[in-house]
Every structure is written in structure tokens, then in C-alpha cells.
Amino acid sequence: IPELQELGPKSAGPALIVNYLPDWLVIWLCAGFLGALLSTFATNVMAPATLFVKDIYVSVTKSQESEAQQAKKVRFMILVLGIIAIGVSFFLPPMVEGANWVCSWLTPVFWITVFGLLWKRSRKAAEITLFGSWIINFLWTFTPVASWIGLGGVMNAYVMLASSLVLG
């Protein structure tokens, strides 16, 4: 459509939707996108929080806390992880890269599960895989280490896959 050409490819699509669809349909589309986004974000925050409290905190401290007390700790971790994710999102330009970055934190969790199904479980190996991969992800995102080794264009998801497989 010629009148939307000056907006460019990234803005022309949303402008087309807003300008030519009925308001009620635009609202339903926005609600659908928001629901999908919030569902993904909730999963990506709840899973690590629960894993941390149930598998790491309880096993390391050998605490005999009730389920209600553990649930409070999980809620606190969800809040902390949500704040961290929001803070990091300010430094990530496009939405897709932000979603990939958040999902890349769960890559080691997936591979630990696979390794645990196939080999004898080792809590120390799981901790090394998790924390090692998370440190690599943090460094890959916030330091120039990627450009130092000549891999500046490689996405975090691939780096997390490689680090999870190597460390795991």
C-alpha cells in the first residue's frame, strides 16, 4: 500500500492493522498477542524460580519448610527474576531478540533434564551446567566477549545450547 510505504516494513504492518481493521478486531488481536507474551514470560520466570527453591535451596539448606513457606520463597524469586528480566529488556533492542534471550536461560534446564534421563544424576554436574551456562549467557550479553572472539553476530540461544552440551 503506497501510503504506508514511508513507514518501512516494521511499522507498516501494525499501521495497516490499526488503519484498516475494525476497532473490535484490533483489540482482540492485541489481547491475543498480549496473552501469548504474558504466558511465555510467566513460564520463563516461574520455571527457574521453582527449580531454584525446590531443587537447589531446599537440598542445599536441608530445610524442613512447609509447602506454604516454600511457595512464598518461589513467589519472591518470581518477583526477583521478573525485575531482572524487565531491567535487561531495556538493553535489548528488538522484541524477538528479547524473547530469544529469555528463553535461552531455560536451555540448560532442558539439557539437564535430558542428561538426567539418560545418565546417573549428579547434582554437582547440574549446578556446573546451570551456573556455568548462565554466567556465559550474562557475559555474552553484557560484555564485548563475543566480538573479542569474533562471534559478535551469534545469538545467545546458540551459545547457551553449546555451553549446556559442553558443560553437561
mmCIF file of C-alpha atoms in Angstrom:
data_model
loop_
_atom_site.group_PDB
_atom_site.id
_atom_site.type_symbol
_atom_site.label_atom_id
_atom_site.label_comp_id
_atom_site.label_asym_id
_atom_site.label_seq_id
_atom_site.Cartn_x
_atom_site.Cartn_y
_atom_site.Cartn_z
ATOM 1 C CA ILE A 1 0.000 0.000 0.000
ATOM 2 C CA PRO A 2 1.721 3.195 -1.170
ATOM 3 C CA GLU A 3 0.509 5.457 1.653
ATOM 4 C CA LEU A 4 2.244 3.226 4.247
ATOM 5 C CA GLN A 5 5.482 2.850 2.299
ATOM 6 C CA GLU A 6 7.296 5.642 4.161
ATOM 7 C CA LEU A 7 6.763 3.800 7.491
ATOM 8 C CA GLY A 8 9.056 0.951 6.483
ATOM 9 C CA PRO A 9 8.478 -2.791 6.746
ATOM 10 C CA LYS A 10 8.440 -2.983 10.567
ATOM 11 C CA SER A 11 5.834 -0.272 11.116
ATOM 12 C CA ALA A 12 3.701 -0.711 8.008
ATOM 13 C CA GLY A 13 2.170 -3.988 9.216
ATOM 14 C CA PRO A 14 0.878 -2.642 12.544
ATOM 15 C CA ALA A 15 -0.272 0.589 10.848
ATOM 16 C CA LEU A 16 -2.153 -1.474 8.278
ATOM 17 C CA ILE A 17 -3.900 -3.444 11.023
ATOM 18 C CA VAL A 18 -4.846 -0.347 13.018
ATOM 19 C CA ASN A 19 -5.982 1.704 9.999
ATOM 20 C CA TYR A 20 -7.976 -0.889 8.051
ATOM 21 C CA LEU A 21 -9.421 -3.368 10.549
ATOM 22 C CA PRO A 22 -12.421 -2.674 12.783
ATOM 23 C CA ASP A 23 -11.557 -1.491 16.282
ATOM 24 C CA TRP A 24 -13.024 -4.557 17.962
ATOM 25 C CA LEU A 25 -10.821 -6.855 15.859
ATOM 26 C CA VAL A 26 -7.693 -4.808 16.595
ATOM 27 C CA ILE A 27 -8.475 -5.083 20.310
ATOM 28 C CA TRP A 28 -8.887 -8.868 20.037
ATOM 29 C CA LEU A 29 -5.603 -9.178 18.120
ATOM 30 C CA CYS A 30 -3.750 -7.079 20.705
ATOM 31 C CA ALA A 31 -5.292 -9.112 23.523
ATOM 32 C CA GLY A 32 -4.205 -12.339 21.821
ATOM 33 C CA PHE A 33 -0.640 -11.109 21.351
ATOM 34 C CA LEU A 34 -0.504 -9.840 24.930
ATOM 35 C CA GLY A 35 -1.854 -13.148 26.253
ATOM 36 C CA ALA A 36 0.783 -15.110 24.342
ATOM 37 C CA LEU A 37 3.529 -12.778 25.517
ATOM 38 C CA LEU A 38 2.475 -12.895 29.170
ATOM 39 C CA SER A 39 2.044 -16.666 29.087
ATOM 40 C CA THR A 40 5.569 -17.125 27.737
ATOM 41 C CA PHE A 41 7.019 -14.658 30.232
ATOM 42 C CA ALA A 42 5.211 -16.338 33.140
ATOM 43 C CA THR A 43 6.565 -19.740 32.174
ATOM 44 C CA ASN A 44 10.085 -18.408 31.759
ATOM 45 C CA VAL A 45 10.020 -16.812 35.210
ATOM 46 C CA MET A 46 8.108 -19.472 37.154
ATOM 47 C CA ALA A 47 10.189 -22.444 35.993
ATOM 48 C CA PRO A 48 13.611 -21.152 37.143
ATOM 49 C CA ALA A 49 12.140 -19.794 40.388
ATOM 50 C CA THR A 50 10.569 -23.134 41.240
ATOM 51 C CA LEU A 51 13.692 -25.048 40.224
ATOM 52 C CA PHE A 52 15.875 -22.810 42.345
ATOM 53 C CA VAL A 53 13.752 -23.065 45.501
ATOM 54 C CA LYS A 54 12.698 -26.717 45.251
ATOM 55 C CA ASP A 55 15.865 -28.271 43.834
ATOM 56 C CA ILE A 56 18.704 -26.019 44.936
ATOM 57 C CA TYR A 57 17.667 -24.064 48.033
ATOM 58 C CA VAL A 58 15.847 -26.925 49.799
ATOM 59 C CA SER A 59 18.524 -29.510 49.004
ATOM 60 C CA VAL A 60 21.464 -27.275 49.971
ATOM 61 C CA THR A 61 19.972 -25.911 53.201
ATOM 62 C CA LYS A 62 18.262 -29.221 54.083
ATOM 63 C CA SER A 63 15.347 -27.132 55.298
ATOM 64 C CA GLN A 64 12.177 -28.723 56.586
ATOM 65 C CA GLU A 65 9.934 -25.859 55.485
ATOM 66 C CA SER A 66 6.288 -26.396 54.726
ATOM 67 C CA GLU A 67 4.919 -26.119 51.212
ATOM 68 C CA ALA A 68 3.431 -22.718 52.099
ATOM 69 C CA GLN A 69 6.843 -21.376 53.173
ATOM 70 C CA GLN A 70 8.459 -22.742 50.014
ATOM 71 C CA ALA A 71 5.675 -21.176 47.931
ATOM 72 C CA LYS A 72 6.483 -17.783 49.493
ATOM 73 C CA LYS A 73 10.123 -18.205 48.502
ATOM 74 C CA VAL A 74 9.081 -19.172 44.962
ATOM 75 C CA ARG A 75 6.914 -16.033 44.742
ATOM 76 C CA PHE A 76 9.835 -13.915 45.935
ATOM 77 C CA MET A 77 12.120 -15.487 43.312
ATOM 78 C CA ILE A 78 9.476 -14.848 40.628
ATOM 79 C CA LEU A 79 9.461 -11.196 41.642
ATOM 80 C CA VAL A 80 13.276 -11.006 41.591
ATOM 81 C CA LEU A 81 13.544 -12.748 38.211
ATOM 82 C CA GLY A 82 10.773 -10.563 36.781
ATOM 83 C CA ILE A 83 12.570 -7.407 37.875
ATOM 84 C CA ILE A 84 15.832 -8.685 36.394
ATOM 85 C CA ALA A 85 14.082 -9.566 33.110
ATOM 86 C CA ILE A 86 12.468 -6.146 32.924
ATOM 87 C CA GLY A 87 15.800 -4.458 33.623
ATOM 88 C CA VAL A 88 17.576 -6.493 30.960
ATOM 89 C CA SER A 89 14.816 -5.790 28.428
ATOM 90 C CA PHE A 90 15.802 -2.112 28.374
ATOM 91 C CA PHE A 91 19.135 -3.062 26.817
ATOM 92 C CA LEU A 92 17.776 -5.446 24.171
ATOM 93 C CA PRO A 93 16.603 -3.676 21.023
ATOM 94 C CA PRO A 94 14.003 -5.846 19.237
ATOM 95 C CA MET A 95 11.257 -7.931 20.793
ATOM 96 C CA VAL A 96 12.249 -11.191 19.111
ATOM 97 C CA GLU A 97 15.804 -10.998 20.420
ATOM 98 C CA GLY A 98 14.430 -10.277 23.885
ATOM 99 C CA ALA A 99 12.206 -13.356 23.759
ATOM 100 C CA ASN A 100 15.100 -15.475 22.493
ATOM 101 C CA TRP A 101 17.313 -14.143 25.270
ATOM 102 C CA VAL A 102 14.764 -15.008 27.971
ATOM 103 C CA CYS A 103 14.179 -18.478 26.507
ATOM 104 C CA SER A 104 17.921 -19.121 26.285
ATOM 105 C CA TRP A 105 18.098 -19.164 30.097
ATOM 106 C CA LEU A 106 15.956 -22.332 30.061
ATOM 107 C CA THR A 107 18.178 -24.185 27.567
ATOM 108 C CA PRO A 108 20.477 -25.622 30.277
ATOM 109 C CA VAL A 109 17.431 -26.691 32.310
ATOM 110 C CA PHE A 110 16.190 -28.684 29.313
ATOM 111 C CA TRP A 111 19.552 -30.372 28.756
ATOM 112 C CA ILE A 112 19.956 -31.201 32.444
ATOM 113 C CA THR A 113 16.606 -32.991 32.216
ATOM 114 C CA VAL A 114 17.737 -34.908 29.124
ATOM 115 C CA PHE A 115 21.083 -35.826 30.721
ATOM 116 C CA GLY A 116 19.269 -36.891 33.898
ATOM 117 C CA LEU A 117 17.047 -39.242 31.909
ATOM 118 C CA LEU A 118 19.963 -40.903 30.134
ATOM 119 C CA TRP A 119 22.725 -40.978 32.755
ATOM 120 C CA LYS A 120 23.130 -41.194 36.501
ATOM 121 C CA ARG A 121 22.104 -37.908 38.114
ATOM 122 C CA SER A 122 24.753 -35.650 39.565
ATOM 123 C CA ARG A 123 23.715 -32.528 41.414
ATOM 124 C CA LYS A 124 27.232 -31.085 41.131
ATOM 125 C CA ALA A 125 27.216 -31.574 37.331
ATOM 126 C CA ALA A 126 23.779 -29.968 37.114
ATOM 127 C CA GLU A 127 24.917 -26.957 39.139
ATOM 128 C CA ILE A 128 28.045 -26.562 37.000
ATOM 129 C CA THR A 129 25.939 -26.755 33.838
ATOM 130 C CA LEU A 130 23.326 -24.271 35.083
ATOM 131 C CA PHE A 131 25.549 -21.663 36.641
ATOM 132 C CA GLY A 132 28.306 -22.017 34.035
ATOM 133 C CA SER A 133 25.840 -21.557 31.175
ATOM 134 C CA TRP A 134 24.096 -18.665 32.926
ATOM 135 C CA ILE A 135 27.423 -16.889 33.517
ATOM 136 C CA ILE A 136 28.320 -17.399 29.849
ATOM 137 C CA ASN A 137 24.917 -16.001 28.810
ATOM 138 C CA PHE A 138 25.384 -12.984 31.057
ATOM 139 C CA LEU A 139 28.890 -12.337 29.709
ATOM 140 C CA TRP A 140 27.752 -12.858 26.115
ATOM 141 C CA THR A 141 25.003 -10.268 26.605
ATOM 142 C CA PHE A 142 26.653 -7.552 28.661
ATOM 143 C CA THR A 143 30.348 -7.666 27.743
ATOM 144 C CA PRO A 144 32.200 -7.430 24.429
ATOM 145 C CA VAL A 145 33.472 -11.024 24.780
ATOM 146 C CA ALA A 146 31.564 -12.112 21.643
ATOM 147 C CA SER A 147 33.329 -9.553 19.484
ATOM 148 C CA TRP A 148 36.689 -10.362 21.117
ATOM 149 C CA ILE A 149 36.487 -13.939 19.875
ATOM 150 C CA GLY A 150 34.981 -12.957 16.517
ATOM 151 C CA LEU A 151 31.444 -14.274 17.103
ATOM 152 C CA GLY A 152 29.588 -10.994 17.555
ATOM 153 C CA GLY A 153 26.609 -11.971 15.392
ATOM 154 C CA VAL A 154 25.890 -15.302 17.102
ATOM 155 C CA MET A 155 22.636 -15.330 19.107
ATOM 156 C CA ASN A 156 22.522 -16.266 22.790
ATOM 157 C CA ALA A 157 20.350 -19.302 22.104
ATOM 158 C CA TYR A 158 23.155 -20.974 20.148
ATOM 159 C CA VAL A 159 25.739 -20.045 22.764
ATOM 160 C CA MET A 160 23.551 -21.485 25.519
ATOM 161 C CA LEU A 161 22.983 -24.670 23.526
ATOM 162 C CA ALA A 162 26.726 -25.142 23.033
ATOM 163 C CA SER A 163 27.617 -24.299 26.632
ATOM 164 C CA SER A 164 24.881 -26.589 28.001
ATOM 165 C CA LEU A 165 26.067 -29.516 25.887
ATOM 166 C CA VAL A 166 29.742 -28.968 26.695
ATOM 167 C CA LEU A 167 29.281 -28.346 30.416
ATOM 168 C CA GLY A 168 26.579 -31.014 30.744
#
